[in-house]
Short mmCIF file of C-alpha atoms in Angstrom, two decimals:
data_model
loop_
_atom_site.label_atom_id
_atom_site.label_comp_id
_atom_site.label_asym_id
_atom_site.label_seq_id
_atom_site.Cartn_x
_atom_site.Cartn_y
_atom_site.Cartn_z
CA MET A 1 -158.22 -154.66 -15.79
CA MET A 2 -161.77 -154.41 -17.15
CA ARG A 3 -164.58 -155.85 -15.03
CA GLN A 4 -166.05 -159.04 -16.43
CA SER A 5 -169.63 -158.71 -17.60
CA GLY A 6 -172.00 -159.70 -14.84
CA ALA A 7 -169.61 -159.05 -11.99
CA PRO A 8 -171.24 -157.13 -9.11
CA LYS A 9 -170.69 -153.39 -8.86
CA SER A 10 -169.26 -151.99 -5.67
CA ASN A 11 -168.15 -148.76 -4.08
CA GLY A 12 -165.24 -150.59 -2.44
CA TYR A 13 -161.63 -150.77 -3.41
CA PHE A 14 -160.50 -152.55 -6.53
CA LEU A 15 -157.56 -154.88 -6.06
CA ILE A 16 -155.47 -155.94 -9.06
CA VAL A 17 -153.51 -159.13 -8.60
CA ARG A 18 -150.63 -160.15 -10.84
CA ALA A 19 -149.38 -163.71 -10.75
CA SER A 20 -147.17 -165.84 -12.88
CA PHE A 21 -147.35 -169.56 -13.54
CA ASP A 22 -144.75 -169.91 -10.81
CA GLY A 23 -146.94 -168.05 -8.31
CA LEU A 24 -147.10 -164.55 -6.88
CA THR A 25 -143.98 -162.49 -7.42
CA GLY A 26 -144.48 -159.53 -5.14
CA PHE A 27 -146.95 -157.47 -3.07
CA ASP A 28 -147.22 -153.75 -2.40
CA TRP A 29 -150.14 -152.60 -0.19
CA ASN A 30 -151.13 -148.93 0.16
CA ALA A 31 -154.26 -148.87 2.24
CA GLY A 32 -157.14 -146.66 1.10
CA ILE A 33 -156.06 -146.36 -2.56
CA LYS A 34 -156.00 -148.61 -5.57
CA THR A 35 -153.41 -151.30 -4.93
CA SER A 36 -151.45 -153.71 -7.03
CA VAL A 37 -149.13 -156.63 -6.82
CA VAL A 38 -145.90 -155.94 -8.69
CA GLY A 39 -143.43 -158.16 -10.50
CA PRO A 40 -143.01 -160.06 -13.76
CA SER A 41 -146.27 -161.62 -14.86
CA ARG A 42 -147.92 -163.71 -17.49
CA CYS A 43 -151.49 -163.94 -16.14
CA TYR A 44 -153.74 -161.25 -14.71
CA TYR A 45 -156.65 -161.60 -12.34
CA GLY A 46 -159.00 -158.98 -10.96
CA CYS A 47 -161.47 -158.95 -8.11
CA GLN A 48 -163.63 -156.39 -6.27
CA MET A 49 -164.22 -156.41 -2.58
CA GLU A 50 -165.39 -154.06 0.14
CA LEU A 51 -162.80 -152.63 2.52
CA PRO A 52 -164.18 -154.65 5.50
CA TYR A 53 -163.41 -157.82 3.60
CA LEU A 54 -159.82 -156.97 2.66
CA ALA A 55 -158.61 -159.45 5.26
CA GLY A 56 -159.83 -162.12 2.90
CA VAL A 57 -157.30 -160.94 0.31
CA PHE A 58 -154.63 -163.08 1.88
CA ARG A 59 -156.71 -166.21 1.45
CA ILE A 60 -157.16 -165.30 -2.24
CA LEU A 61 -153.45 -164.66 -2.63
CA GLN A 62 -152.72 -168.03 -1.05
CA ARG A 63 -154.96 -169.70 -3.62
CA LEU A 64 -153.16 -167.83 -6.39
CA VAL A 65 -149.74 -168.96 -5.19
CA PHE A 66 -150.62 -172.63 -4.80
CA HIS A 67 -153.24 -172.93 -7.54
CA PRO A 68 -152.44 -170.37 -10.25
CA CYS A 69 -154.67 -170.26 -13.32
CA ARG A 70 -157.16 -172.78 -11.91
CA HIS A 71 -159.86 -170.64 -10.38
CA SER A 72 -163.43 -171.23 -11.50
CA HIS A 73 -164.93 -168.18 -9.71
CA HIS A 74 -166.42 -165.81 -12.30
CA TRP A 75 -164.48 -162.84 -10.91
CA PHE A 76 -161.25 -164.45 -12.15
CA GLU A 77 -160.52 -164.49 -15.85
CA GLU A 78 -157.81 -166.51 -17.56
CA PRO A 79 -156.10 -165.04 -20.62
CA LYS A 80 -157.43 -166.25 -23.96
CA PHE A 81 -155.11 -168.20 -26.25
CA SER A 82 -155.95 -169.52 -29.67
CA GLU A 83 -156.06 -173.30 -30.02
CA ARG A 84 -153.11 -173.01 -32.42
CA HIS A 85 -150.86 -171.66 -29.67
CA ARG A 86 -152.33 -173.52 -26.68
CA GLY A 87 -149.82 -175.88 -25.13
CA LYS A 88 -146.98 -174.85 -27.42
CA ARG A 89 -145.15 -172.44 -25.14
CA ARG A 90 -141.63 -173.71 -24.52
CA ARG A 91 -140.77 -174.85 -21.02
CA TRP A 92 -137.14 -173.93 -20.46
CA VAL A 93 -134.71 -176.08 -18.58
CA VAL A 94 -132.62 -173.22 -17.24
CA LEU A 95 -128.84 -173.11 -17.08
CA THR A 96 -126.70 -172.49 -14.03
CA VAL A 97 -123.94 -169.91 -14.55
CA VAL A 98 -120.70 -169.42 -12.59
CA LEU A 99 -119.02 -166.03 -13.11
CA GLY A 100 -115.97 -164.28 -11.69
CA SER A 101 -116.97 -161.15 -9.81
CA GLN A 102 -113.63 -159.36 -9.33
CA TRP A 103 -110.48 -159.31 -11.56
CA GLY A 104 -110.31 -163.06 -12.09
CA ASP A 105 -108.51 -165.88 -10.25
CA GLU A 106 -111.32 -166.10 -7.69
CA GLY A 107 -111.45 -169.91 -7.76
CA LYS A 108 -114.30 -170.50 -10.21
CA GLY A 109 -112.86 -173.83 -11.34
CA LYS A 110 -113.25 -175.45 -7.95
CA LEU A 111 -116.94 -174.60 -7.71
CA VAL A 112 -117.49 -175.72 -11.31
CA ASP A 113 -115.74 -178.99 -10.47
CA ILE A 114 -118.06 -179.58 -7.51
CA LEU A 115 -121.24 -178.56 -9.33
CA SER A 116 -120.51 -180.41 -12.56
CA ALA A 117 -120.98 -183.77 -10.85
CA ASP A 118 -124.72 -183.05 -11.15
CA PHE A 119 -124.64 -181.62 -14.69
CA ASP A 120 -124.63 -183.19 -18.13
CA ILE A 121 -122.77 -180.38 -19.95
CA CYS A 122 -120.21 -177.79 -18.86
CA ALA A 123 -119.77 -174.96 -21.37
CA ARG A 124 -117.26 -172.15 -21.87
CA CYS A 125 -118.69 -169.00 -23.48
CA ALA A 126 -115.85 -166.43 -23.71
CA GLY A 127 -112.11 -165.86 -23.58
CA GLY A 128 -109.42 -168.31 -24.66
CA ASN A 129 -106.45 -170.05 -23.13
CA ASN A 130 -105.66 -166.86 -21.20
CA ALA A 131 -107.97 -168.22 -18.49
CA GLY A 132 -106.58 -170.58 -15.87
CA HIS A 133 -108.14 -172.93 -13.33
CA THR A 134 -106.29 -175.37 -11.08
CA ILE A 135 -108.28 -178.32 -9.76
CA VAL A 136 -107.24 -181.16 -7.46
CA ALA A 137 -109.33 -184.29 -8.04
CA PRO A 138 -109.02 -188.03 -7.29
CA ILE A 139 -108.15 -190.12 -10.35
CA GLY A 140 -108.09 -193.87 -11.01
CA PRO A 141 -109.02 -196.90 -8.89
CA GLN A 142 -106.73 -195.68 -6.11
CA ASN A 143 -108.33 -192.18 -6.13
CA VAL A 144 -104.92 -190.54 -6.34
CA PRO A 145 -105.21 -186.75 -5.76
CA THR A 146 -104.15 -185.20 -9.06
CA THR A 147 -103.67 -181.51 -9.91
CA PHE A 148 -105.12 -180.46 -13.25
CA ALA A 149 -104.50 -177.12 -14.94
CA PHE A 150 -107.29 -175.93 -17.24
CA HIS A 151 -106.84 -173.03 -19.65
CA LEU A 152 -109.18 -173.51 -22.59
CA LEU A 153 -111.23 -176.61 -21.83
CA PRO A 154 -114.22 -176.45 -19.45
CA SER A 155 -112.98 -177.65 -16.05
CA GLY A 156 -116.23 -179.53 -15.44
CA ILE A 157 -114.92 -182.41 -17.54
CA VAL A 158 -112.95 -183.55 -14.49
CA ASN A 159 -116.21 -185.35 -13.72
CA THR A 160 -116.42 -188.28 -16.11
CA GLY A 161 -120.17 -187.97 -16.68
CA CYS A 162 -119.91 -184.36 -17.87
CA VAL A 163 -119.46 -183.27 -21.50
CA GLY A 164 -117.39 -180.16 -22.29
CA LEU A 165 -118.53 -177.57 -24.85
CA VAL A 166 -116.34 -174.72 -26.10
CA GLY A 167 -118.87 -172.12 -27.30
CA ASN A 168 -118.86 -169.73 -30.23
CA GLY A 169 -117.75 -166.81 -28.02
CA VAL A 170 -114.42 -168.49 -27.23
CA VAL A 171 -111.29 -167.95 -29.34
CA ILE A 172 -109.29 -171.15 -29.82
CA HIS A 173 -105.58 -171.73 -30.33
CA LEU A 174 -105.67 -175.28 -31.70
CA PRO A 175 -102.10 -176.31 -30.75
CA SER A 176 -102.84 -175.29 -27.15
CA PHE A 177 -106.24 -177.03 -27.29
CA PHE A 178 -104.67 -180.37 -28.21
CA GLU A 179 -101.72 -179.90 -25.85
CA GLU A 180 -104.15 -179.39 -22.96
CA LEU A 181 -106.27 -182.36 -24.04
CA ASP A 182 -103.22 -184.62 -24.34
CA THR A 183 -101.88 -183.52 -20.94
CA LEU A 184 -105.20 -184.36 -19.24
CA GLU A 185 -105.24 -187.77 -20.94
CA ARG A 186 -101.68 -188.50 -19.77
CA GLN A 187 -102.70 -187.62 -16.22
CA GLY A 188 -105.41 -190.26 -16.36
CA LEU A 189 -108.44 -188.11 -17.22
CA LYS A 190 -110.12 -189.75 -20.21
CA CYS A 191 -112.00 -186.92 -21.88
CA SER A 192 -111.09 -186.71 -25.58
CA ASP A 193 -114.41 -188.27 -26.64
CA ARG A 194 -116.52 -185.81 -24.64
CA VAL A 195 -115.09 -182.42 -25.61
CA PHE A 196 -116.82 -180.47 -28.37
CA VAL A 197 -116.04 -177.18 -30.11
CA SER A 198 -118.39 -174.72 -31.80
CA ASP A 199 -117.99 -174.44 -35.57
CA ARG A 200 -118.56 -170.68 -35.10
CA ALA A 201 -115.66 -170.17 -32.68
CA HIS A 202 -112.82 -167.97 -33.98
CA LEU A 203 -109.26 -169.21 -34.23
CA VAL A 204 -106.14 -167.82 -32.57
CA PHE A 205 -102.97 -168.26 -34.60
CA ASP A 206 -99.32 -167.98 -33.63
CA PHE A 207 -99.04 -164.66 -35.45
CA HIS A 208 -101.77 -163.31 -33.15
CA GLN A 209 -99.50 -164.16 -30.21
CA ILE A 210 -96.54 -162.45 -31.86
CA VAL A 211 -98.66 -159.37 -32.52
CA ASP A 212 -99.84 -159.42 -28.89
CA GLY A 213 -96.25 -159.05 -27.72
CA LEU A 214 -95.49 -156.37 -30.32
CA LYS A 215 -98.49 -154.32 -29.18
CA GLU A 216 -97.30 -154.49 -25.56
CA VAL A 217 -93.86 -153.24 -26.60
CA GLU A 218 -95.49 -150.49 -28.65
CA LEU A 219 -97.50 -149.33 -25.63
CA GLY A 220 -94.36 -149.11 -23.48
CA GLY A 221 -95.12 -147.84 -19.99
CA SER A 222 -98.86 -147.94 -20.72
CA SER A 223 -98.86 -151.67 -21.50
CA ILE A 224 -101.97 -153.61 -20.51
CA GLY A 225 -100.07 -156.56 -19.07
CA THR A 226 -101.72 -159.21 -21.25
CA THR A 227 -100.90 -162.93 -21.13
CA LYS A 228 -99.51 -162.62 -24.71
CA LYS A 229 -101.66 -165.56 -25.74
CA GLY A 230 -102.99 -163.68 -28.78
CA ILE A 231 -106.47 -163.28 -27.37
CA GLY A 232 -106.84 -159.55 -27.98
CA PRO A 233 -105.54 -159.64 -31.57
CA ALA A 234 -107.81 -162.62 -32.34
CA TYR A 235 -110.87 -160.71 -31.07
CA SER A 236 -109.66 -157.72 -33.12
CA SER A 237 -109.68 -159.93 -36.23
CA LYS A 238 -113.18 -161.07 -35.30
CA ALA A 239 -114.46 -157.52 -34.80
CA SER A 240 -112.91 -156.32 -38.07
CA ARG A 241 -114.62 -159.23 -39.87
CA SER A 242 -111.32 -160.62 -41.12
CA GLY A 243 -111.01 -163.50 -38.66
CA LEU A 244 -111.14 -167.22 -39.43
CA ARG A 245 -113.60 -169.53 -37.73
CA VAL A 246 -113.46 -173.27 -37.06
CA HIS A 247 -115.69 -174.13 -40.03
CA HIS A 248 -113.22 -172.41 -42.40
CA LEU A 249 -110.69 -175.16 -41.66
CA PHE A 250 -112.66 -177.71 -43.65
CA ASP A 251 -112.39 -175.89 -46.97
CA HIS A 252 -108.61 -175.86 -47.27
CA GLY A 253 -108.41 -173.68 -50.39
CA THR A 254 -110.62 -170.98 -48.90
CA PHE A 255 -108.82 -171.20 -45.56
CA ALA A 256 -105.38 -170.81 -47.17
CA GLY A 257 -106.42 -167.74 -49.16
CA LYS A 258 -108.00 -166.00 -46.19
CA PHE A 259 -105.06 -166.91 -43.95
CA ARG A 260 -102.47 -165.41 -46.32
CA LYS A 261 -104.48 -162.21 -46.58
CA LEU A 262 -104.80 -161.98 -42.79
CA VAL A 263 -101.06 -162.43 -42.23
CA GLU A 264 -100.19 -159.90 -44.93
CA GLY A 265 -102.36 -157.35 -43.14
CA ARG A 266 -100.35 -157.86 -39.94
CA PHE A 267 -97.05 -157.53 -41.84
CA LYS A 268 -98.22 -154.18 -43.19
CA ARG A 269 -99.17 -153.00 -39.71
CA TYR A 270 -96.19 -154.27 -37.68
CA GLY A 271 -93.47 -154.85 -40.27
CA HIS A 272 -92.14 -158.20 -41.44
CA PHE A 273 -91.71 -160.30 -38.30
CA GLU A 274 -90.41 -163.88 -38.53
CA TYR A 275 -93.30 -166.15 -39.49
CA ASP A 276 -93.61 -169.03 -41.99
CA THR A 277 -97.06 -168.54 -43.50
CA GLU A 278 -96.99 -171.59 -45.80
CA ALA A 279 -95.75 -173.94 -43.08
CA GLU A 280 -98.57 -172.73 -40.85
CA ILE A 281 -101.14 -173.42 -43.56
CA GLU A 282 -99.87 -177.01 -43.86
CA ARG A 283 -99.88 -177.46 -40.08
CA TYR A 284 -103.51 -176.39 -39.87
CA LYS A 285 -104.44 -178.87 -42.59
CA LEU A 286 -103.37 -181.64 -40.21
CA LEU A 287 -104.92 -179.97 -37.16
CA ALA A 288 -108.24 -179.68 -39.01
CA GLU A 289 -108.39 -183.45 -39.52
CA ARG A 290 -107.74 -184.10 -35.85
CA LEU A 291 -110.29 -181.47 -34.80
CA LYS A 292 -113.11 -182.71 -37.03
CA PRO A 293 -114.61 -185.27 -34.55
CA HIS A 294 -114.87 -182.53 -31.92
CA VAL A 295 -116.73 -179.96 -34.04
CA VAL A 296 -120.46 -179.34 -33.60
CA ASP A 297 -123.03 -176.70 -34.49
CA SER A 298 -123.05 -175.43 -30.91
CA VAL A 299 -126.34 -173.56 -31.21
CA SER A 300 -128.20 -176.69 -32.29
CA TYR A 301 -126.23 -178.75 -29.78
CA ILE A 302 -127.03 -176.69 -26.70
CA HIS A 303 -130.66 -176.05 -27.63
CA GLY A 304 -131.11 -179.75 -28.34
CA ALA A 305 -129.65 -180.52 -24.93
CA LEU A 306 -132.00 -178.09 -23.21
CA ALA A 307 -135.00 -179.44 -25.14
CA SER A 308 -134.14 -182.96 -23.97
CA GLN A 309 -133.97 -181.79 -20.33
CA LYS A 310 -130.18 -181.93 -20.05
CA LYS A 311 -128.62 -179.90 -17.25
CA VAL A 312 -126.13 -177.28 -18.46
CA LEU A 313 -123.50 -175.49 -16.38
CA VAL A 314 -121.80 -172.42 -17.85
CA GLU A 315 -118.26 -171.69 -16.69
CA GLY A 316 -117.32 -168.04 -17.02
CA ALA A 317 -113.76 -166.99 -17.84
CA ASN A 318 -111.86 -164.02 -16.35
CA ALA A 319 -114.27 -161.79 -14.40
CA LEU A 320 -116.55 -158.75 -14.42
CA MET A 321 -113.78 -156.20 -13.78
CA LEU A 322 -111.98 -157.47 -16.90
CA ASP A 323 -115.09 -157.14 -19.08
CA ILE A 324 -114.50 -155.19 -22.31
CA ASP A 325 -117.39 -152.81 -21.48
CA PHE A 326 -117.72 -152.77 -17.69
CA GLY A 327 -114.19 -153.50 -16.51
CA THR A 328 -111.35 -151.08 -15.82
CA TYR A 329 -110.92 -150.29 -19.53
CA PRO A 330 -108.43 -150.46 -21.19
CA TYR A 331 -106.87 -152.77 -18.57
CA VAL A 332 -109.32 -155.50 -19.46
CA THR A 333 -109.63 -158.61 -21.60
CA SER A 334 -111.16 -158.46 -25.08
CA SER A 335 -114.41 -160.35 -24.52
CA SER A 336 -117.70 -159.97 -22.65
CA THR A 337 -117.06 -161.67 -19.33
CA ASP A 338 -120.39 -160.58 -17.83
CA ILE A 339 -123.80 -162.27 -17.84
CA GLY A 340 -124.50 -160.90 -21.32
CA GLY A 341 -121.51 -162.82 -22.65
CA VAL A 342 -123.23 -166.06 -21.67
CA CYS A 343 -126.03 -165.34 -24.15
CA THR A 344 -123.84 -164.13 -27.00
CA GLY A 345 -121.14 -166.72 -26.39
CA LEU A 346 -123.47 -169.70 -26.53
CA GLY A 347 -126.41 -168.50 -28.61
CA ILE A 348 -129.04 -168.74 -25.89
CA PRO A 349 -131.78 -166.30 -24.81
CA PRO A 350 -131.79 -164.60 -21.39
CA LYS A 351 -134.80 -166.65 -20.32
CA ALA A 352 -132.63 -169.78 -20.48
CA ILE A 353 -130.44 -168.47 -17.63
CA GLY A 354 -131.56 -169.63 -14.23
CA HIS A 355 -129.28 -169.49 -11.20
CA THR A 356 -126.21 -167.23 -11.44
CA ILE A 357 -123.41 -167.66 -8.90
CA GLY A 358 -120.75 -164.99 -8.47
CA VAL A 359 -117.36 -166.19 -7.19
CA VAL A 360 -115.57 -163.72 -4.92
CA LYS A 361 -112.26 -164.10 -3.12
CA ALA A 362 -112.16 -163.18 0.59
CA TYR A 363 -109.60 -160.52 -0.41
CA THR A 364 -108.80 -158.99 -3.82
CA THR A 365 -106.21 -159.82 -6.46
CA ARG A 366 -105.45 -158.76 -10.01
CA VAL A 367 -102.70 -159.22 -12.58
CA GLY A 368 -101.36 -156.78 -15.14
CA GLY A 369 -101.68 -153.00 -15.10
CA GLY A 370 -104.51 -150.72 -14.06
CA PRO A 371 -105.82 -149.03 -10.89
CA PHE A 372 -106.29 -151.19 -7.80
CA PRO A 373 -107.70 -149.05 -4.95
CA THR A 374 -107.27 -151.59 -2.12
CA GLU A 375 -103.84 -152.89 -3.18
CA GLN A 376 -101.49 -153.51 -0.26
CA LEU A 377 -97.80 -153.01 -1.07
CA ASN A 378 -96.79 -154.11 2.41
CA ASP A 379 -96.68 -157.16 4.67
CA VAL A 380 -100.43 -157.73 4.26
CA GLY A 381 -100.02 -157.96 0.49
CA VAL A 382 -97.08 -160.36 0.90
CA HIS A 383 -99.18 -162.47 3.31
CA PHE A 384 -101.95 -162.81 0.70
CA GLN A 385 -99.41 -163.71 -2.00
CA GLU A 386 -97.55 -166.32 0.01
CA VAL A 387 -100.35 -167.93 2.05
CA GLY A 388 -102.82 -167.70 -0.82
CA ARG A 389 -100.22 -168.92 -3.36
CA GLU A 390 -101.12 -166.05 -5.63
CA TYR A 391 -99.28 -167.00 -8.78
CA GLY A 392 -101.00 -167.20 -12.15
CA THR A 393 -101.97 -170.65 -13.48
CA THR A 394 -101.42 -169.50 -17.07
CA THR A 395 -98.45 -167.14 -16.74
CA GLY A 396 -96.88 -167.90 -13.35
CA ARG A 397 -96.92 -164.16 -12.61
CA ARG A 398 -97.17 -163.00 -9.00
CA ARG A 399 -100.58 -161.42 -8.48
CA ARG A 400 -101.14 -158.01 -6.95
CA CYS A 401 -103.06 -158.35 -3.68
CA GLY A 402 -105.23 -156.18 -1.44
CA TRP A 403 -108.19 -156.05 0.93
CA LEU A 404 -111.66 -157.11 -0.18
CA ASP A 405 -113.30 -154.25 -2.08
CA LEU A 406 -117.06 -154.20 -1.55
CA VAL A 407 -117.42 -151.12 -3.77
CA VAL A 408 -116.20 -153.27 -6.66
CA MET A 409 -118.42 -156.12 -5.52
CA LYS A 410 -121.54 -153.95 -5.30
CA TYR A 411 -120.89 -152.78 -8.87
CA SER A 412 -120.37 -156.39 -9.93
CA CYS A 413 -123.62 -157.52 -8.28
CA LEU A 414 -125.47 -154.66 -9.96
CA ILE A 415 -124.40 -155.74 -13.46
CA ASN A 416 -124.51 -159.52 -13.16
CA GLY A 417 -127.43 -159.85 -10.73
CA TYR A 418 -126.00 -162.80 -8.82
CA ASP A 419 -128.52 -165.04 -7.13
CA SER A 420 -125.87 -166.19 -4.67
CA LEU A 421 -122.13 -165.95 -4.04
CA ASN A 422 -119.25 -168.34 -3.49
CA LEU A 423 -116.76 -166.77 -1.05
CA THR A 424 -113.36 -168.41 -1.60
CA LYS A 425 -110.01 -168.62 0.18
CA LEU A 426 -111.45 -167.54 3.50
CA ASP A 427 -108.74 -169.60 5.25
CA VAL A 428 -106.03 -167.24 3.91
CA LEU A 429 -107.25 -164.72 6.52
CA ASP A 430 -106.82 -167.16 9.44
CA ASP A 431 -103.66 -165.59 10.88
CA LEU A 432 -104.71 -161.93 10.67
CA SER A 433 -105.62 -160.16 13.90
CA GLU A 434 -107.78 -157.64 12.06
CA ILE A 435 -109.29 -157.53 8.59
CA LYS A 436 -110.18 -154.46 6.57
CA VAL A 437 -112.97 -154.25 4.02
CA ALA A 438 -113.44 -151.36 1.58
CA VAL A 439 -116.96 -149.96 1.88
CA LYS A 440 -116.74 -146.54 0.21
CA TYR A 441 -114.68 -144.34 -2.12
CA THR A 442 -114.30 -140.60 -1.63
CA VAL A 443 -112.93 -137.97 -4.01
CA ASP A 444 -111.88 -134.58 -2.60
CA GLY A 445 -113.65 -135.44 0.64
CA LYS A 446 -116.96 -136.27 -1.07
CA ASP A 447 -118.51 -139.71 -1.31
CA LEU A 448 -118.41 -141.25 -4.75
CA SER A 449 -121.90 -142.57 -5.48
CA HIS A 450 -120.87 -144.98 -8.24
CA PHE A 451 -117.93 -146.99 -9.55
CA PRO A 452 -116.19 -144.58 -11.95
CA ALA A 453 -115.56 -145.26 -15.65
CA ASP A 454 -112.69 -142.74 -15.70
CA LEU A 455 -109.51 -144.43 -14.51
CA ASP A 456 -107.98 -141.08 -13.56
CA VAL A 457 -110.81 -140.70 -11.07
CA LEU A 458 -110.43 -144.30 -9.87
CA SER A 459 -106.67 -143.83 -9.37
CA GLY A 460 -107.31 -140.82 -7.14
CA VAL A 461 -109.98 -142.21 -4.81
CA GLU A 462 -109.54 -142.41 -1.06
CA VAL A 463 -110.77 -145.76 0.25
CA VAL A 464 -112.92 -145.88 3.37
CA TYR A 465 -112.47 -149.16 5.27
CA GLU A 466 -114.50 -151.04 7.85
CA THR A 467 -112.17 -152.89 10.23
CA LEU A 468 -113.35 -156.26 11.53
CA PRO A 469 -111.69 -158.50 14.12
CA GLY A 470 -109.85 -161.60 12.88
CA TRP A 471 -110.34 -165.11 14.30
CA LYS A 472 -106.70 -166.33 14.57
CA THR A 473 -107.79 -169.95 14.17
CA CYS A 474 -107.39 -172.52 11.41
CA ILE A 475 -110.81 -173.08 9.84
CA ARG A 476 -110.03 -175.89 7.35
CA SER A 477 -111.53 -178.62 9.53
CA ALA A 478 -114.95 -176.93 9.84
CA ALA A 479 -117.77 -179.13 8.54
CA SER A 480 -120.45 -176.44 8.53
CA PHE A 481 -120.88 -172.68 8.71
CA GLU A 482 -121.87 -173.00 12.37
CA GLU A 483 -118.50 -174.59 13.17
CA LEU A 484 -116.59 -171.53 11.96
CA PRO A 485 -115.28 -169.14 14.65
CA GLU A 486 -117.71 -166.39 15.63
CA ASN A 487 -115.63 -163.59 14.10
CA CYS A 488 -115.31 -165.58 10.89
CA GLN A 489 -119.09 -165.96 10.71
CA LYS A 490 -119.46 -162.23 11.32
CA TYR A 491 -117.07 -161.48 8.46
CA VAL A 492 -119.16 -163.59 6.08
CA GLU A 493 -122.42 -162.05 7.33
CA PHE A 494 -121.03 -158.52 6.99
CA ILE A 495 -120.24 -159.12 3.31
CA GLU A 496 -123.61 -160.74 2.75
CA ALA A 497 -125.52 -157.88 4.37
CA PHE A 498 -123.54 -155.17 2.56
CA LEU A 499 -124.15 -156.75 -0.84
CA ALA A 500 -127.71 -157.90 -0.09
CA THR A 501 -126.79 -161.18 -1.78
CA PRO A 502 -126.70 -164.56 -0.03
CA ILE A 503 -123.36 -166.35 0.33
CA GLU A 504 -124.24 -169.92 -0.54
CA TRP A 505 -120.79 -171.50 -0.82
CA ILE A 506 -117.67 -170.87 1.32
CA GLY A 507 -114.19 -172.10 0.43
CA ILE A 508 -112.01 -172.83 3.47
CA GLY A 509 -109.11 -174.70 1.81
CA PRO A 510 -107.79 -176.04 -1.49
CA GLY A 511 -109.51 -179.45 -1.62
CA ARG A 512 -112.99 -180.44 -2.78
CA GLU A 513 -113.81 -181.31 0.82
CA ASN A 514 -112.95 -177.74 1.89
CA MET A 515 -116.14 -176.20 0.52
CA LEU A 516 -119.06 -175.45 2.81
CA ARG A 517 -122.58 -175.05 1.50
CA ARG A 518 -125.02 -173.02 3.56
CA GLN A 519 -128.44 -174.58 3.20
CA GLY A 520 -131.29 -172.15 2.72
CA LYS A 521 -129.03 -169.55 1.08
CA VAL A 522 -129.87 -170.48 -2.50
CA LEU A 523 -132.55 -168.47 -4.28
CA VAL A 524 -135.23 -170.54 -6.01
CA ASN A 525 -135.50 -169.89 -9.76
#
């Protein structure tokens, strides 16, 4: 930084201080050389001082942290802004994001349910009705515990003060959308007037679901193991620029022409399968009328909400290891399930994202095909399946189970940059005398320094485990982290230390009341 005119000259050391409007972001001291404070910044200050007076630096830094941009001393210089721009910089009300960190089914819905009580909007940004969350919540004057299954709708709408938004990045099968909505209403959850759908969201049709099954048959032994909900084919239509979006429904002539063309293309590719194109066109004419009250311009909607200081919670679908780019491709879903998908699936900038919570199961599960290094095809795997009730909400399929894989989790933390974690289903480990955790992969006796993209490499890794003692005690009655058994606490702390990410929430049972929050473990935005 250039010295301000009139500032005293000195033969001492020149300290450059960077601070943001939120205060100092970092400090790196190398005595005897030019030094700097590092981190993101929006204001710059400079000062000169002799080495004997460097002790006074800390008093200056303290002033910067608690009183940024308000120093009258002539050695400090505020950045110059034109009057036209002064005061017009947008102050973001940041979103909170909940993402799956493994292969899905980590228990995201339960955390979203708990958090959404303090949020105005809960938004979905990716995937379709291939996702599945099961939530138990009290309903009605008698507070009857009721089990709700969510597939397409944001699970935060269990809380009556929360509005649900299905973003542009989601693909929507309208019959399933209304079936889910009607089921929730019948169970006593009144939500039909507070669920909105982006006019930019793409549509999933029944022929997409048929094609999904045909593709699996075509792949034979190399099948992906999809839910056959038509999600992949719908995203394929989107990527090939032949898909139909929600707004197309309201110009029936245009919709019908595009729909016929789309179906004909699938007939050419897969042969003439049984499908009544004209009947489907008429069905969607009726569905469009019913959908109309729910449709919004989601970009305007969510930015308007943020501008009016509304609190927004984003509910991720699937998980990082099923991401189309960073998952175990091709055994993945067809959307961006990572932090980037939040931006593209809702039309928001990265600066709007505040706190990001990664949800991680205390062991590992996945469905469908693909490598699974810590999978346990033994009594341990059966224990996880039976005690953890590892059956898919959407498909009913038995999930593959294995030990917690911290190699996967480290990769997941690297990409999504979680501010904190929610460790779920810790109680499933209660009866185990010892617990293994994967901490390293080796190939041909050499450590693998990264999570491999090549599935042939991943399939051939040797897993190095750390073995920790179990606690052999039921933990569901614990009211705080300190009430957990010592070995249970050590298990949590081992994960936390390995990942260098605080574990803020801990699930110790299926109910809302079985979630512990560790105070002081949340990172301030």
